[in-house]
Short mmCIF file of C-alpha atoms in Angstrom, two decimals:
data_model
loop_
_atom_site.label_atom_id
_atom_site.label_comp_id
_atom_site.label_asym_id
_atom_site.label_seq_id
_atom_site.Cartn_x
_atom_site.Cartn_y
_atom_site.Cartn_z
CA MET A 1 0.34 0.46 -0.21
CA THR A 2 3.32 2.71 -0.72
CA ASP A 3 1.75 3.44 -4.05
CA LYS A 4 3.24 6.49 -5.13
CA ASN A 5 0.62 7.18 -7.93
CA MET A 6 -2.23 7.19 -5.01
CA VAL A 7 0.09 10.46 -2.92
CA PRO A 8 -0.97 13.26 -4.35
CA GLU A 9 2.31 15.46 -5.11
CA ALA A 10 2.15 19.18 -3.52
CA GLU A 11 2.30 21.47 -5.69
CA ILE A 12 4.78 24.16 -6.27
CA LEU A 13 3.13 27.89 -6.87
CA ASN A 14 4.91 31.25 -8.13
CA ALA A 15 5.82 34.27 -6.07
CA ASP A 16 2.34 35.08 -7.72
CA GLU A 17 0.56 33.39 -6.14
CA CYS A 18 2.46 33.37 -3.41
CA TRP A 19 1.26 36.50 -2.74
CA LYS A 20 -2.35 35.93 -3.55
CA LEU A 21 -3.44 34.01 -0.70
CA LEU A 22 -0.89 36.20 1.47
CA GLU A 23 -3.62 38.75 0.39
CA HIS A 24 -6.10 36.67 1.81
CA THR A 25 -4.87 35.48 5.36
CA SER A 26 -3.80 38.10 8.27
CA VAL A 27 -2.81 35.06 11.08
CA GLY A 28 1.36 33.65 10.48
CA ARG A 29 3.53 32.21 12.42
CA LEU A 30 7.58 33.99 12.47
CA GLY A 31 10.44 32.45 13.30
CA VAL A 32 13.41 33.56 15.23
CA VAL A 33 16.39 32.30 16.27
CA VAL A 34 15.87 33.75 20.73
CA ASP A 35 18.87 32.71 22.58
CA GLY A 36 20.45 30.44 19.67
CA GLU A 37 17.67 28.35 20.00
CA PRO A 38 15.20 28.23 17.39
CA ASP A 39 11.57 29.69 18.20
CA VAL A 40 7.80 30.26 16.59
CA PHE A 41 5.61 33.48 17.50
CA PRO A 42 1.92 34.13 15.67
CA VAL A 43 1.98 37.13 14.88
CA SER A 44 -1.12 39.29 12.80
CA PHE A 45 -0.16 40.28 9.24
CA LYS A 46 -0.26 42.63 6.67
CA VAL A 47 0.75 42.35 2.79
CA ASP A 48 2.39 46.46 1.79
CA GLY A 49 3.79 46.81 -1.06
CA GLU A 50 6.66 43.46 -2.07
CA GLY A 51 6.73 43.15 2.36
CA LEU A 52 4.71 41.55 5.05
CA VAL A 53 4.18 44.12 8.06
CA PHE A 54 2.83 43.45 11.72
CA ARG A 55 2.88 45.15 14.68
CA THR A 56 4.91 43.37 18.03
CA GLY A 57 5.75 45.44 21.71
CA SER A 58 9.48 45.58 23.36
CA GLY A 59 9.89 41.73 23.95
CA THR A 60 11.28 38.81 22.77
CA LYS A 61 10.37 38.77 19.34
CA LEU A 62 11.85 42.42 18.65
CA GLN A 63 14.84 41.37 21.17
CA ALA A 64 15.58 37.93 19.00
CA ILE A 65 15.14 40.67 15.43
CA GLU A 66 17.54 43.43 16.86
CA ALA A 67 19.72 40.34 17.44
CA ASN A 68 19.46 38.39 14.05
CA SER A 69 17.25 40.10 11.44
CA MET A 70 16.67 36.81 9.41
CA VAL A 71 13.15 35.81 10.20
CA ALA A 72 10.51 33.16 8.72
CA LEU A 73 6.92 33.70 8.32
CA GLU A 74 4.80 31.29 7.90
CA ALA A 75 0.79 30.98 6.80
CA ASP A 76 -1.67 28.74 5.42
CA SER A 77 -4.99 27.56 5.35
CA VAL A 78 -6.67 23.72 4.84
CA SER A 79 -10.04 24.11 3.61
CA ALA A 80 -11.52 20.35 4.75
CA GLU A 81 -14.95 21.98 2.15
CA PHE A 82 -12.94 21.48 -1.28
CA GLY A 83 -10.19 19.33 0.18
CA LEU A 84 -6.71 21.89 -0.28
CA ALA A 85 -4.64 23.11 1.42
CA TRP A 86 -2.03 25.78 1.41
CA SER A 87 1.33 27.02 2.77
CA VAL A 88 3.60 29.82 1.84
CA VAL A 89 6.97 31.16 3.74
CA VAL A 90 8.47 34.30 2.73
CA LYS A 91 12.68 34.63 4.06
CA GLY A 92 13.88 37.94 4.60
CA LYS A 93 15.14 40.45 6.97
CA ALA A 94 12.85 42.17 9.25
CA VAL A 95 13.60 46.36 10.21
CA GLN A 96 11.39 48.80 11.92
CA ASP A 97 9.95 50.46 10.00
CA ASP A 98 9.16 54.25 10.38
CA GLY A 99 6.56 54.73 10.00
CA ALA A 100 5.07 55.18 14.02
CA GLY A 101 2.31 56.79 15.46
CA PRO A 102 -1.16 57.05 12.92
CA ALA A 103 0.20 54.99 10.69
CA LEU A 104 0.26 51.96 12.21
CA ASN A 105 -3.04 52.60 12.50
CA GLU A 106 -3.82 52.43 8.73
CA PRO A 107 -7.23 51.06 8.02
CA ARG A 108 -5.36 49.58 5.13
CA ARG A 109 -2.92 47.93 7.15
CA GLY A 110 -5.75 47.12 9.71
CA LEU A 111 -2.80 45.48 11.65
CA PHE A 112 -4.46 44.72 14.90
CA PRO A 113 -1.59 42.83 16.63
CA TRP A 114 -4.37 39.73 19.28
CA GLN A 115 -2.93 41.62 22.96
CA GLY A 116 -3.73 44.52 21.14
CA VAL A 117 -1.60 47.71 23.52
CA GLY A 118 1.58 48.11 23.69
CA GLN A 119 2.45 46.61 19.89
CA ASP A 120 4.07 49.66 19.07
CA HIS A 121 6.86 48.72 16.45
CA LEU A 122 5.83 48.75 13.38
CA ILE A 123 7.87 45.54 11.64
CA ARG A 124 8.79 45.12 8.32
CA ILE A 125 9.89 41.79 6.53
CA VAL A 126 11.85 42.78 3.72
CA PRO A 127 11.37 39.56 1.29
CA GLN A 128 14.09 37.40 -0.31
CA SER A 129 12.75 34.57 -0.33
CA VAL A 130 9.33 33.47 -0.98
CA THR A 131 7.82 30.23 -1.76
CA GLY A 132 4.71 28.70 -1.43
CA ARG A 133 2.38 25.11 -1.74
CA ARG A 134 -1.12 23.84 -2.52
CA PHE A 135 -1.96 20.21 -1.71
CA THR A 136 -4.76 18.30 -2.49
CA LEU A 137 -5.83 17.28 1.09
CA SER A 138 -6.03 12.74 1.33
CA ALA A 139 -8.64 12.43 3.98
CA THR A 140 -11.01 15.70 4.18
CA GLY A 141 -12.89 14.44 7.04
CA THR A 142 -9.69 14.10 10.23
CA TRP A 143 -10.34 18.25 9.96
CA GLN A 144 -13.27 18.26 10.71
CA THR A 145 -13.20 17.39 14.35
CA PRO A 146 -15.48 18.73 16.88
CA LEU A 147 -14.25 21.07 19.26
CA ASN A 148 -12.99 18.82 22.59
CA GLU A 149 -13.92 20.87 25.79
CA ALA A 150 -11.03 22.16 26.39
CA THR A 151 -10.41 24.49 23.01
CA ARG A 152 -14.26 25.67 23.17
CA ALA A 153 -12.56 26.40 26.49
CA GLY A 154 -9.55 28.71 24.68
CA LEU A 155 -11.84 29.99 22.97
CA GLU A 156 -14.32 31.69 25.24
#
């Protein structure tokens, strides 16, 4: 039962397709190096021109970016209804954007960090590479899992 013909191959997406997908999502995972170890943080982001922007406060993410500006941001989506999933990774240099003050709250950016207050630093990821894959789900029913009590409690 290891027939490779039965396993659908991932479709490699070009950069334009990746950017279109990123424009339609707002949550990703930021990969940075913290004290010599890889770490990942959820961030809400927006596509802005030829890059991505997100807000953060003074803390671990900002310190990691100041120590090593090379980062990776991964965003993805799964559609059990259509049996498709995609994943896009943007690698590049994270720099503080000079858009201080009101620019942080421009409606077109729509950046609403989960913690809300204290997210005074606008970070721009200047991409060096953008890669993506689209997958056909082999067992779409497994993605339609009902909420358990722990998940429900986390949402309340």
